Short mmCIF file of C-alpha atoms (C1' of nucleotides) in Angstrom, two decimals:
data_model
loop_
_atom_site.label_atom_id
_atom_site.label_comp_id
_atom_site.label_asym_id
_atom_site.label_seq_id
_atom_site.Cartn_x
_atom_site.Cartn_y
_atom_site.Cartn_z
CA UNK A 1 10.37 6.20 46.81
CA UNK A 2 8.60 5.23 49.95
CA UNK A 3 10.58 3.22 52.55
CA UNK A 4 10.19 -0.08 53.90
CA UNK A 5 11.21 0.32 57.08
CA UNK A 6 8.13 2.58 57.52
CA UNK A 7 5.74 0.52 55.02
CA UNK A 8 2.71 -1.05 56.69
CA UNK A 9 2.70 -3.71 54.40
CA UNK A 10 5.20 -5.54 55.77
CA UNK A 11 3.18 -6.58 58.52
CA UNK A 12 1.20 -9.14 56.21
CA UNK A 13 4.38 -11.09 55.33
CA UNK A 14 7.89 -12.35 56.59
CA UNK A 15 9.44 -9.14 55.82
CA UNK A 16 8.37 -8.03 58.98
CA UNK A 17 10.95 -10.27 60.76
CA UNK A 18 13.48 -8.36 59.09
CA UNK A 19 15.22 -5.94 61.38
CA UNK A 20 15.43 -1.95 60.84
CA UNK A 21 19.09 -1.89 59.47
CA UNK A 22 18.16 -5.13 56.89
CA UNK A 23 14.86 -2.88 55.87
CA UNK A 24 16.76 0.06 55.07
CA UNK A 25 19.14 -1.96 53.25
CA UNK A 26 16.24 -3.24 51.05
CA UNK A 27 14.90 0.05 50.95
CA UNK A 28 17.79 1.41 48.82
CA UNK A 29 17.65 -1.50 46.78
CA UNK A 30 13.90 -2.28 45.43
CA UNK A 31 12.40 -1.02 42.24
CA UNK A 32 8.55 0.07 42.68
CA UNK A 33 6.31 -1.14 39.53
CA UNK A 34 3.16 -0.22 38.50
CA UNK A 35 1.68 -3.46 36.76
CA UNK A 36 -1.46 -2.94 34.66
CA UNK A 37 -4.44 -5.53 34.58
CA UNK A 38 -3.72 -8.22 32.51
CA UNK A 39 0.21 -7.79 32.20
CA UNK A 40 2.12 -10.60 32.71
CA UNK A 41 4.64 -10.13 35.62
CA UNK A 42 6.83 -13.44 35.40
CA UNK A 43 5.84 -16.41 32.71
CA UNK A 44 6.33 -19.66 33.07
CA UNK A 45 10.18 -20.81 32.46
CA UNK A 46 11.21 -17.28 33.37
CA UNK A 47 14.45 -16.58 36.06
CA UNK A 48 12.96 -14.51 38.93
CA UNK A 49 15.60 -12.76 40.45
CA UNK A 50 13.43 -11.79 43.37
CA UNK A 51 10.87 -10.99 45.07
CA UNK A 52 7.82 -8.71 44.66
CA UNK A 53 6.18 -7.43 47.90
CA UNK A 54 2.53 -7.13 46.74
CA UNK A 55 1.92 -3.35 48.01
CA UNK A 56 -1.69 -2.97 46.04
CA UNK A 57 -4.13 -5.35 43.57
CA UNK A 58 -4.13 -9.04 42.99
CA UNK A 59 -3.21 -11.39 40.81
CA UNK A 60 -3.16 -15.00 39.53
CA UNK A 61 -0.09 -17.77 39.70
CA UNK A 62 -1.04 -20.09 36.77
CA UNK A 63 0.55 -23.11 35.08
CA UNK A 64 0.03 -23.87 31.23
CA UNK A 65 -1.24 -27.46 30.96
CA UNK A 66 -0.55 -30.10 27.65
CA UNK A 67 -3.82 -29.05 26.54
CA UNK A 68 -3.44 -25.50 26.21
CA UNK A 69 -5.49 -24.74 29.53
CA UNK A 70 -3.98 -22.40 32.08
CA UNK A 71 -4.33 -23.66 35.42
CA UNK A 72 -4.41 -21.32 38.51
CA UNK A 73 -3.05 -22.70 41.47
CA UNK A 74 -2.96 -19.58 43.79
CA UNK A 75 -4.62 -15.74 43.83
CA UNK A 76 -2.16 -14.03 45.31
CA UNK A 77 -3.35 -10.31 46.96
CA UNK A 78 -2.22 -7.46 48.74
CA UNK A 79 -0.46 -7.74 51.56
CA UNK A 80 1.76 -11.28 49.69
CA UNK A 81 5.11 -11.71 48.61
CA UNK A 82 5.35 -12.84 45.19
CA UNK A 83 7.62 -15.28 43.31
CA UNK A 84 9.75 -15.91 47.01
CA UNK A 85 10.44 -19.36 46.29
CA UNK A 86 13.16 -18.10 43.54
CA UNK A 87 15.07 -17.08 46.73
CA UNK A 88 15.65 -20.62 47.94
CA UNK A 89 15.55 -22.30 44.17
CA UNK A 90 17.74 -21.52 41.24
CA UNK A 91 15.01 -22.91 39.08
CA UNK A 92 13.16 -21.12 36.75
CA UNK A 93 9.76 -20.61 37.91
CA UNK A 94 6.67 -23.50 37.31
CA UNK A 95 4.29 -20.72 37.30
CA UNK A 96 2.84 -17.58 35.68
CA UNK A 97 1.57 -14.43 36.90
CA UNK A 98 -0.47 -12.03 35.84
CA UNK A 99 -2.21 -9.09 37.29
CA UNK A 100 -5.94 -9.62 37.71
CA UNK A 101 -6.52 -5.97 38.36
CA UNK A 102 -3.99 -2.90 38.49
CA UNK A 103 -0.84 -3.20 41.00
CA UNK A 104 1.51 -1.57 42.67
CA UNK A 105 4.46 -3.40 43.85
CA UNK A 106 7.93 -3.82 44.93
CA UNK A 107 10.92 -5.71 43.41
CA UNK A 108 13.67 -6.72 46.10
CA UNK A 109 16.63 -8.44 44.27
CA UNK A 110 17.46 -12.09 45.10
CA UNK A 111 21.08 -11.16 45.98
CA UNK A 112 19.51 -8.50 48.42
CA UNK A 113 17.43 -10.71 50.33
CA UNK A 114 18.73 -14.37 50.12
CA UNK A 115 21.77 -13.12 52.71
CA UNK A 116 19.40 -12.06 55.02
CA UNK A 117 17.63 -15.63 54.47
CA UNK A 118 20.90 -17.30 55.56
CA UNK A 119 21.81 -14.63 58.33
CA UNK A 120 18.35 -14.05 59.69
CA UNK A 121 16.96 -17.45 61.98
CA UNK A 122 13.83 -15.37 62.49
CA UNK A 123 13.45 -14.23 59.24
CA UNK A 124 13.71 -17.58 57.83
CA UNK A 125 11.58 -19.29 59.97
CA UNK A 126 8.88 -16.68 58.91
CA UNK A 127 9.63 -18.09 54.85
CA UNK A 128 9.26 -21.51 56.52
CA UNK A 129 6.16 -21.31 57.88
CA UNK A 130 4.57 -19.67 55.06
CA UNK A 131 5.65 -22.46 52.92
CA UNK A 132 4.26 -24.59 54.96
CA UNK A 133 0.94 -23.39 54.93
CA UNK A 134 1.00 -23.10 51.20
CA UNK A 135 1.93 -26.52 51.02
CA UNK A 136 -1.14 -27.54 53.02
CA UNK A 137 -2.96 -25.63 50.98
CA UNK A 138 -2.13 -27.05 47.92
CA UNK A 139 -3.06 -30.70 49.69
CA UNK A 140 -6.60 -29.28 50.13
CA UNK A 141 -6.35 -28.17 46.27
CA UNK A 142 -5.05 -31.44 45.38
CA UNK A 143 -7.74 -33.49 47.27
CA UNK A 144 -10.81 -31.58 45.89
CA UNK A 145 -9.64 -31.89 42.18
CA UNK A 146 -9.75 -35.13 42.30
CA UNK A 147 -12.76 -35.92 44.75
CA UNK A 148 -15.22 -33.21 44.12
CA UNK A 149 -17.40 -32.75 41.74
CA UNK A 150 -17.31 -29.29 39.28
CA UNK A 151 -20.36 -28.11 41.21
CA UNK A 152 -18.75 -28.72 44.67
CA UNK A 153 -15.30 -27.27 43.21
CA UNK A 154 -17.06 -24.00 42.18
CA UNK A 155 -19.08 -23.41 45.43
CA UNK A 156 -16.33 -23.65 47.62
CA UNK A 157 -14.35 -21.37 45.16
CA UNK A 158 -16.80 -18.63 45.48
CA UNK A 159 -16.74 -19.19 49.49
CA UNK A 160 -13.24 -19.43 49.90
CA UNK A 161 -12.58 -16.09 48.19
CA UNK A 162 -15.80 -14.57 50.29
CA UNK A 163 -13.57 -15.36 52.97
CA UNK A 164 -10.24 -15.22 52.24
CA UNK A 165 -10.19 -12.08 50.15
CA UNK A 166 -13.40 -10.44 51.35
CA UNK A 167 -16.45 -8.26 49.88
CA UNK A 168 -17.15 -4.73 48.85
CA UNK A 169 -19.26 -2.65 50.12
CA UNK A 170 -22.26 -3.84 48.28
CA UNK A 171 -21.75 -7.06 49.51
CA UNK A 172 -20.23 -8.75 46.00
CA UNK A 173 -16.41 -10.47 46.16
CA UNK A 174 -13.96 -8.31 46.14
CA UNK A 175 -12.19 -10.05 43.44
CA UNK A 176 -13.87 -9.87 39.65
CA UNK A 177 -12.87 -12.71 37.96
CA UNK A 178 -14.18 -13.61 34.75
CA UNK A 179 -16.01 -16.65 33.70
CA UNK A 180 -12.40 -18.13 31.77
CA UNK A 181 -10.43 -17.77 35.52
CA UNK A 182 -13.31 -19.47 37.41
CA UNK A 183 -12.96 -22.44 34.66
CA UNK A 184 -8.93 -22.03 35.39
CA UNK A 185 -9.42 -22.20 38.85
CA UNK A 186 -12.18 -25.12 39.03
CA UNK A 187 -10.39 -27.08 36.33
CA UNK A 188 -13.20 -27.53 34.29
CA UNK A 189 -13.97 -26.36 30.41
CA UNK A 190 -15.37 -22.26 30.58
CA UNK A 191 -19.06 -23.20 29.28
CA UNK A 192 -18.98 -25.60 32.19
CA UNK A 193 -18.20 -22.42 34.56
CA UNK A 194 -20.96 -20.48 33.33
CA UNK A 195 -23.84 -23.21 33.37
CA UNK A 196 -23.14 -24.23 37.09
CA UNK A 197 -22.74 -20.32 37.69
CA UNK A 198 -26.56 -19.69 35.92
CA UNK A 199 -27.70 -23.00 37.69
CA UNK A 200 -26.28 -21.10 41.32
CA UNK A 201 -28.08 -17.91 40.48
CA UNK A 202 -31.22 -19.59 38.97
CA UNK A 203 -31.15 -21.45 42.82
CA UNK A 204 -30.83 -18.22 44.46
CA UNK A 205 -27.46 -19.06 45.73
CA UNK A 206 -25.62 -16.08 44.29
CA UNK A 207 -26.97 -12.97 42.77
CA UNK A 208 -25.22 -10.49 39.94
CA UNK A 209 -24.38 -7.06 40.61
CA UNK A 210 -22.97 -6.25 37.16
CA UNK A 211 -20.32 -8.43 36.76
CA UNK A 212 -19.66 -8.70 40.33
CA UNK A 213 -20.91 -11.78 42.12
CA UNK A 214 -22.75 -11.58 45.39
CA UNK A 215 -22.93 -14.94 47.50
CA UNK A 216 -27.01 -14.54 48.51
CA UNK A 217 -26.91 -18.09 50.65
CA UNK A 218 -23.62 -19.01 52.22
CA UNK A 219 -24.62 -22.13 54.08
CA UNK A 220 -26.87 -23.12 51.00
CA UNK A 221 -23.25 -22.96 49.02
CA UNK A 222 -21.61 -25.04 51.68
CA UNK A 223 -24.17 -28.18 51.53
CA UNK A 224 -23.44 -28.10 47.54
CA UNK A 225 -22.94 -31.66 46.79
CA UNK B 1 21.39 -47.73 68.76
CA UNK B 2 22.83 -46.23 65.88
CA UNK B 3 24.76 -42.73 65.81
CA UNK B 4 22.98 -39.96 63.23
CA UNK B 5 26.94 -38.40 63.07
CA UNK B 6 27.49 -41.88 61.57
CA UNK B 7 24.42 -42.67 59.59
CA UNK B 8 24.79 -42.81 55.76
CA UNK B 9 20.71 -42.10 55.49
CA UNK B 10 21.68 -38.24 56.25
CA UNK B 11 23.45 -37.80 53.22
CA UNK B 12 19.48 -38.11 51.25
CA UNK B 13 17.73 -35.18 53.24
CA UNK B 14 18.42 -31.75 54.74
CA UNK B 15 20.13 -33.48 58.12
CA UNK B 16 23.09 -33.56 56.27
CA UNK B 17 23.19 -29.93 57.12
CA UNK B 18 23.38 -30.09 60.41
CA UNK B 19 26.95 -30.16 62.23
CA UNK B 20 28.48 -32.90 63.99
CA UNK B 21 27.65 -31.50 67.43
CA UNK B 22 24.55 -30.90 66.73
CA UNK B 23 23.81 -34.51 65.02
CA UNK B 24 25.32 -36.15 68.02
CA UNK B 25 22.90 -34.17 70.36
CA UNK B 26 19.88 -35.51 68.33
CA UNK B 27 21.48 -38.99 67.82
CA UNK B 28 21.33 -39.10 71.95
CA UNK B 29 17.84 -38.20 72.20
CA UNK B 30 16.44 -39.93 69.36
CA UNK B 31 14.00 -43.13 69.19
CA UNK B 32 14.35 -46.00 66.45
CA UNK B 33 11.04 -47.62 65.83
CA UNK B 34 9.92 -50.43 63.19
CA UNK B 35 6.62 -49.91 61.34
CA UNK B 36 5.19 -52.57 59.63
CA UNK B 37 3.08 -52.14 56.72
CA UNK B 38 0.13 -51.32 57.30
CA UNK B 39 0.83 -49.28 59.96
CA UNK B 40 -0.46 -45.78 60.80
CA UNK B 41 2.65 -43.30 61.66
CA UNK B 42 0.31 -40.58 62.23
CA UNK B 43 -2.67 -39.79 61.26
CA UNK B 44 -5.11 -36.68 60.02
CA UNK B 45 -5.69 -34.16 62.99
CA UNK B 46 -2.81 -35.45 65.24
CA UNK B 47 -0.22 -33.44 66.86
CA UNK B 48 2.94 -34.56 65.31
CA UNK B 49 6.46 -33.98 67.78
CA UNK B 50 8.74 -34.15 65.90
CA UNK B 51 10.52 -35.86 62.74
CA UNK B 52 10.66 -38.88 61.23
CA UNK B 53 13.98 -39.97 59.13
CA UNK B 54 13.42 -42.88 57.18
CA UNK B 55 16.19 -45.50 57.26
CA UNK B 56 14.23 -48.42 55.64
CA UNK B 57 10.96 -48.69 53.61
CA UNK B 58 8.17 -46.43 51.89
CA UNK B 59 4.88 -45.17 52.89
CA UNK B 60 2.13 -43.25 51.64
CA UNK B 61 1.17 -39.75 52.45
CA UNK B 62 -3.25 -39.18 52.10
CA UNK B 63 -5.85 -37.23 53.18
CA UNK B 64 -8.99 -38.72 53.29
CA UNK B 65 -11.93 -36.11 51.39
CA UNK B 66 -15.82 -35.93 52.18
CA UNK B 67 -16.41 -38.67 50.20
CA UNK B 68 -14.48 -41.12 52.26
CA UNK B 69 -12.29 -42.15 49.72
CA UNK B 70 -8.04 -41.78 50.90
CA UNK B 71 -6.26 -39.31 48.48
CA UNK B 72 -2.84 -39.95 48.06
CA UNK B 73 -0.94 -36.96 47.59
CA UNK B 74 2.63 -37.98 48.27
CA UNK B 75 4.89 -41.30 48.45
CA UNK B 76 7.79 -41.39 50.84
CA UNK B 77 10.59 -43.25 50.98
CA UNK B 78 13.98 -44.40 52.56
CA UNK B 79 16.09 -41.21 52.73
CA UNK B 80 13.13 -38.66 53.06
CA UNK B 81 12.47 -36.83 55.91
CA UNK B 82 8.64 -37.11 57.26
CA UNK B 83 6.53 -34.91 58.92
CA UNK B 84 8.88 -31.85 58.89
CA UNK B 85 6.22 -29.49 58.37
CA UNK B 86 5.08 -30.03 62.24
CA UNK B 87 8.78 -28.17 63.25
CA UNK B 88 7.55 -25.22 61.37
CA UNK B 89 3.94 -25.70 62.12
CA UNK B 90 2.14 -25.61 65.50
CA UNK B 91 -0.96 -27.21 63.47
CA UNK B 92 -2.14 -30.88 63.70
CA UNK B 93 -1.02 -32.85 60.66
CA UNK B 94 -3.74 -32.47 57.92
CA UNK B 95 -1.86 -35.29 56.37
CA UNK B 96 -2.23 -39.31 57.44
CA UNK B 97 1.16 -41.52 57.03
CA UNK B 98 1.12 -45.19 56.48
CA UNK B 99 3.72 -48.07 55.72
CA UNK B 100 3.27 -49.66 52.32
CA UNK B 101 5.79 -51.81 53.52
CA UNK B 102 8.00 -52.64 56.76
CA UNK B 103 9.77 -49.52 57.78
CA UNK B 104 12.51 -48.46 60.21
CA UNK B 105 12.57 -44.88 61.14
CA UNK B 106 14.24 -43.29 63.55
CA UNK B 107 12.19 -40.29 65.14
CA UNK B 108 13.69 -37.11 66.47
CA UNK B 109 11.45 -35.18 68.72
CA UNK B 110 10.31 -31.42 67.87
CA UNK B 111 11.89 -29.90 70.92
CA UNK B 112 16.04 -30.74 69.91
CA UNK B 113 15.22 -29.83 66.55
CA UNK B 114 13.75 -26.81 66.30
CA UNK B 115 16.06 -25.11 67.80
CA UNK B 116 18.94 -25.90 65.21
CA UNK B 117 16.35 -24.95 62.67
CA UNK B 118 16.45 -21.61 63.87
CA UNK B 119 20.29 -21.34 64.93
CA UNK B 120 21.65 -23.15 61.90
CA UNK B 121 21.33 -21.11 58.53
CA UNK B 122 22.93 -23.82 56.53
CA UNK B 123 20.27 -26.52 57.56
CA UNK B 124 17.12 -24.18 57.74
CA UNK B 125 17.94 -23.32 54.28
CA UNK B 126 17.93 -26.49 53.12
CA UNK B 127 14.54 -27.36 54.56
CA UNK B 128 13.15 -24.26 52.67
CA UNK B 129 14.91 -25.84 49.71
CA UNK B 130 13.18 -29.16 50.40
CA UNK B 131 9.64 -27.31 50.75
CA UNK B 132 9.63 -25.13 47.81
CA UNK B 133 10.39 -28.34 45.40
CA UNK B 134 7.63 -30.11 47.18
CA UNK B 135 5.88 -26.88 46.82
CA UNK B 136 6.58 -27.17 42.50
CA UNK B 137 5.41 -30.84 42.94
CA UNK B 138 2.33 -30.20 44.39
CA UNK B 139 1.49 -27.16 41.36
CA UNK B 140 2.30 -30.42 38.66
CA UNK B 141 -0.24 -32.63 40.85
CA UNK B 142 -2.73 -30.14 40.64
CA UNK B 143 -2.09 -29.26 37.34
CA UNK B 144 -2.71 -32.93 36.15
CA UNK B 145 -5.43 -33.35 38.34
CA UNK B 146 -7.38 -30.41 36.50
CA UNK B 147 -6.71 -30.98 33.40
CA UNK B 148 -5.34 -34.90 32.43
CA UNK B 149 -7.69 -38.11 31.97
CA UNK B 150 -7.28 -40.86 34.18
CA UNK B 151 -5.29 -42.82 31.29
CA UNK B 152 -2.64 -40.04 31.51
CA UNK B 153 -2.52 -39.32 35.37
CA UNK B 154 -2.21 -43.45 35.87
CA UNK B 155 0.33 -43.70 33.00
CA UNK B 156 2.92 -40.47 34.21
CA UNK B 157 1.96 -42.12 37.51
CA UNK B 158 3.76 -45.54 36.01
CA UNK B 159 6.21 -43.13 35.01
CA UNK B 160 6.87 -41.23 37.66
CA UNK B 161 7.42 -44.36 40.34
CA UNK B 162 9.55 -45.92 37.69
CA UNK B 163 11.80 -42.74 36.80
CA UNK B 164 12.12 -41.87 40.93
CA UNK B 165 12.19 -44.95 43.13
CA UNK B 166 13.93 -47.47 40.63
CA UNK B 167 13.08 -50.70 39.70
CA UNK B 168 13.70 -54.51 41.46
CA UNK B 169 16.51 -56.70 39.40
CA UNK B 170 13.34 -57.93 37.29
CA UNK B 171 12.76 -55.04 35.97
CA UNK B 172 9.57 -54.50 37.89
CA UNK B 173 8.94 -51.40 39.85
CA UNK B 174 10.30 -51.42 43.03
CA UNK B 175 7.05 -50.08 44.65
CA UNK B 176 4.06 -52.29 45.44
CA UNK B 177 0.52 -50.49 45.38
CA UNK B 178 -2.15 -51.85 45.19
CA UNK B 179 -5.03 -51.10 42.69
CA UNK B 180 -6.89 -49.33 45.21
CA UNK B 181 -3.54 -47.30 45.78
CA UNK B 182 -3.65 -46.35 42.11
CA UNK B 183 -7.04 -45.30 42.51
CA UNK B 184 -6.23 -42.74 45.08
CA UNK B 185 -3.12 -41.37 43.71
CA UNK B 186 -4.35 -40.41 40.74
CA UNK B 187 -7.89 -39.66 42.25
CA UNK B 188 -10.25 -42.12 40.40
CA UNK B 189 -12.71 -45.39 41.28
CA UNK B 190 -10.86 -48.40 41.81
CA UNK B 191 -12.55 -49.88 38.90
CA UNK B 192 -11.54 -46.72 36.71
CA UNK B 193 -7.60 -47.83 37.79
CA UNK B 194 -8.16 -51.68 37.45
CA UNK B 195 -9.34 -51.39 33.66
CA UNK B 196 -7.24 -49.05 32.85
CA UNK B 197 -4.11 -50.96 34.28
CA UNK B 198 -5.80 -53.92 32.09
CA UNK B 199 -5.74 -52.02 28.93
CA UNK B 200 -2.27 -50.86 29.23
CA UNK B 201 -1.59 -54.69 29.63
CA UNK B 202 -3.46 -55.67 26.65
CA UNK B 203 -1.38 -52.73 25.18
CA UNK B 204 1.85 -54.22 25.76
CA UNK B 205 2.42 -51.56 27.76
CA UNK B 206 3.24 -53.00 31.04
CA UNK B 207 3.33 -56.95 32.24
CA UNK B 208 2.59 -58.32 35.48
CA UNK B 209 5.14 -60.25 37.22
CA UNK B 210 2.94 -61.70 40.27
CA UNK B 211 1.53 -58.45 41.43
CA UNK B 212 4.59 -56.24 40.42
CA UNK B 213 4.33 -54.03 37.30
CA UNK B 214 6.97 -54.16 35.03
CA UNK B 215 6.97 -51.27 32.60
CA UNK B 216 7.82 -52.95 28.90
CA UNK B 217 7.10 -50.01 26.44
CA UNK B 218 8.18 -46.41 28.42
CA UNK B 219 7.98 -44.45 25.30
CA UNK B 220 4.32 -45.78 24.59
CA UNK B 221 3.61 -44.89 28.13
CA UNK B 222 4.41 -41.08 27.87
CA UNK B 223 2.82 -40.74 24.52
CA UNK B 224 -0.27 -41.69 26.16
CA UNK B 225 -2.75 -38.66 25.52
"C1'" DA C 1 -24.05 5.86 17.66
"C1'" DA C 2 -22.10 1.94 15.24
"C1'" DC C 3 -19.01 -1.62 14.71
"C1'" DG C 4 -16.37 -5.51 15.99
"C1'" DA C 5 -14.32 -8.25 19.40
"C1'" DA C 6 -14.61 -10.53 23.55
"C1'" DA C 7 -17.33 -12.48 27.17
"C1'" DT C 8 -21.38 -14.79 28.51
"C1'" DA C 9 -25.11 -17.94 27.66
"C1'" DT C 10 -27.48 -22.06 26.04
"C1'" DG C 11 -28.55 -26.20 23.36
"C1'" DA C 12 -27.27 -30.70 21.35
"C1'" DC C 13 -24.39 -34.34 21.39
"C1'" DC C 14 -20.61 -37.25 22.85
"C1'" DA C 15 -16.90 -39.21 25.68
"C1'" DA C 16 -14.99 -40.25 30.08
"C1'" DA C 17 -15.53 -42.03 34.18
"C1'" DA C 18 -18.59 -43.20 38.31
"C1'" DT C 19 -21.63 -46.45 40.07
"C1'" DC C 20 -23.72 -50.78 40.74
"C1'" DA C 21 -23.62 -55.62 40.13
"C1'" DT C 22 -21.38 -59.82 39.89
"C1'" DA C 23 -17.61 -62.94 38.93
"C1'" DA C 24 -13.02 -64.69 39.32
"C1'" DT C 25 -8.80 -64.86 41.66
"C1'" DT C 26 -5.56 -64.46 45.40
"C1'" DC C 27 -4.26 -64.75 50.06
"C1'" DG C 28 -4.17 -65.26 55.00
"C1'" DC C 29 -5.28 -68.45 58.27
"C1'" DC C 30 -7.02 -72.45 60.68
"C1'" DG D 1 -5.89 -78.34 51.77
"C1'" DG D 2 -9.97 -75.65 52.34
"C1'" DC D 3 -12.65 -71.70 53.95
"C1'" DG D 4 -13.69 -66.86 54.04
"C1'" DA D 5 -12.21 -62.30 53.18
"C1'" DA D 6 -9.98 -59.21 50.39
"C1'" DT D 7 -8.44 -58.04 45.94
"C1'" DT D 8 -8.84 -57.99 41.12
"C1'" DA D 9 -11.65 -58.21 37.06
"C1'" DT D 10 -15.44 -57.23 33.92
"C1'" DG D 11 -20.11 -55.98 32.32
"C1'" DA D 12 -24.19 -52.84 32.18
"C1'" DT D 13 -25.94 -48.46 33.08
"C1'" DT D 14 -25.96 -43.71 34.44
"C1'" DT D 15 -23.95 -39.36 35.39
"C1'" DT D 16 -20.86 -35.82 34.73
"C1'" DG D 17 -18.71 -32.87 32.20
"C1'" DG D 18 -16.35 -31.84 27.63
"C1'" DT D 19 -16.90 -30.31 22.89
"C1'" DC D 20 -18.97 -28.02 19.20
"C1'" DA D 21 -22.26 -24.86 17.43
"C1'" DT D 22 -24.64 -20.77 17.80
"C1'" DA D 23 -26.91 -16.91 20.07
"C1'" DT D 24 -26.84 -12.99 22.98
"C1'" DT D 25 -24.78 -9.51 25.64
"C1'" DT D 26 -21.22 -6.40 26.99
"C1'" DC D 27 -17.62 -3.34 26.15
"C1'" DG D 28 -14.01 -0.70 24.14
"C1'" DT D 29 -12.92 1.98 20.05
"C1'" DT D 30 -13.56 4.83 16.47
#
DNA sequence: AACGAAATATGACCAAAATCATAATTCGCC
DNA sequence: GGCGAATTATGATTTTGGTCATATTTCGTT
């Protein structure tokens, strides 16, 4: 069992603001998972009793809608804390996850953490501020669902992973999703996905690299209209 | 000029938290102001100092997209705190604030606040609480965004102001919008809203009472598919 | 290698909603 | 009370995207 006082990964979230003694503390507390692609770490109605610290993979936090569609609202990667809003709610959570590829991560119990939430000024001013830059995120979400255009949607989809998650070494995203979780993402029906996904490559906007997706024109993406 | 230690408007937001030393402090360096509707409280891109504690009146939260058209992704009202994300924040607001009616706020700047934030557990905690339901809010907004038709988003929308902010002794709803403010909360054409909002009236699903909506026929509202 | 299931692709058609145009009504203001 | 502007209303038309049907391809399993 590796220990978080000594874990780099830390350093991509609030833990980091915890001190030495609260890490070691947590250290002797977590559970490390493996999570295999496609398992399901919380669902939807589900008690989290804490928080996962997101040591390897990705995955997606969805939301089933009336219609049977699932919705994803974030792609959460390495580096994250997972499900961290159960610390400060008693509600069950709104959201699903699942893993998009294979994971490694940690489980810190609720009871653990939230004292160091209530003891911790530094520490909770980290949660804060990652809240609030969630919440502005999901403004931006909000505003282009209902302004912009599936096309418009999709090609700032594709860019906003290039950026925010990154490309392989051949130049495709670093996260495979399939056709279904770009529909999921978009908002849109998965035949939709595909056609404005041929009607990118067709217009030498993206290219295929088995079922990885390259972006071949980033500025031609960003003037979609 | 009003004492916060005595103010009954506390008792709706996360101030309540904060200890009767510390309320005094901000009640001596705070500024009452009256908006009237209409008015801009801040808008997109501007440094916001501080917080806004609504003692009287409602306004709407938007963002306005490429297009030009103002999305409306959140109404405020008497009780609510506004603009608390610029105490965690450094960044400009990417949100604008107007008065949908007359308004009197009292505004407490960044500086005395921010430091109980990070020396008082109790209130910080409540914030965080605050966030991560407007957090779950903003995941059901998307969510209906995505996948609900206009008829459903302007219906739970019906719902939604009726169910939170109340209605007037007429029955009507006790909030005002206009049809263009329809439009851009649920993220359609103002025409889309208009004809829809006539339907449900043909429907016997709502009645106009002036320019208020009363709600006759809840039940056939939220069966609306 | 062969099979079946799942994912991807594409066409045809339809429904929802945007856009454009034009009235009708309401409201502030002189 | 009347004028002009803003708001609300409604019709005609087009566009977008959803749905359904059906291939085609990919992939895991035996």
């Amino acid at each position: 069992m590796s220990k978080c006082e000594q874990c780099i990964i830390k350093q991509f979230n609030s833990l980091k603001s915890l001190t030495k003694d609260e890490l070691m503390r947590i250290s002797s507390c977590k559970t490390s998972m493996n999570i295999k692609k496609g398992d399901v770490i919380f669902d939807e109605g589900e008690t989290i009793n804490g928080v996962y610290c997101i040591k390897e993979g990705i995955c997606k936090l969805s939301k089933l809608s009336a219609n049977g569609k699932d919705q994803i609202v974030k792609i959460v990667v390495k580096g994250d804390l997972l499900g961290y809003r159960s610390m400060v709610s008693d509600e069950v959570s709104n959201l699903q996850a699942v893993a998009l590829i294979d994971m490694k991560v940690c489980f810190i119990p609720k009871n653990e953490i939230i004292n160091d939430l209530q003891t911790n000024p530094k520490f909770s001013f980290d949660v804060l501020k990652e809240m609030a830059h969630n919440l502005r995120e999901a403004d931006d979400i909000i505003v282009n669902m209902a302004q912009k255009s599936v096309r418009q949607r999709l090609a700032e989809t594709l860019i906003y992973i290039h950026d925010s998650f990154g490309v392989n070494p051949d130049k495709t995203l670093s996260i495979l999703l399939s056709r279904e979780d770009f529909a999921n993402i978009v908002g849109t029906a998965t035949e939709s996905a595909i056609r404005v996904l041929s009607q990118f490559k067709k217009d030498g906007l993206i290219s295929m690299v088995g079922k990885k997706i390259r972006i071949e024109n980033l500025e031609g993406l960003k003037r979609i209209e």
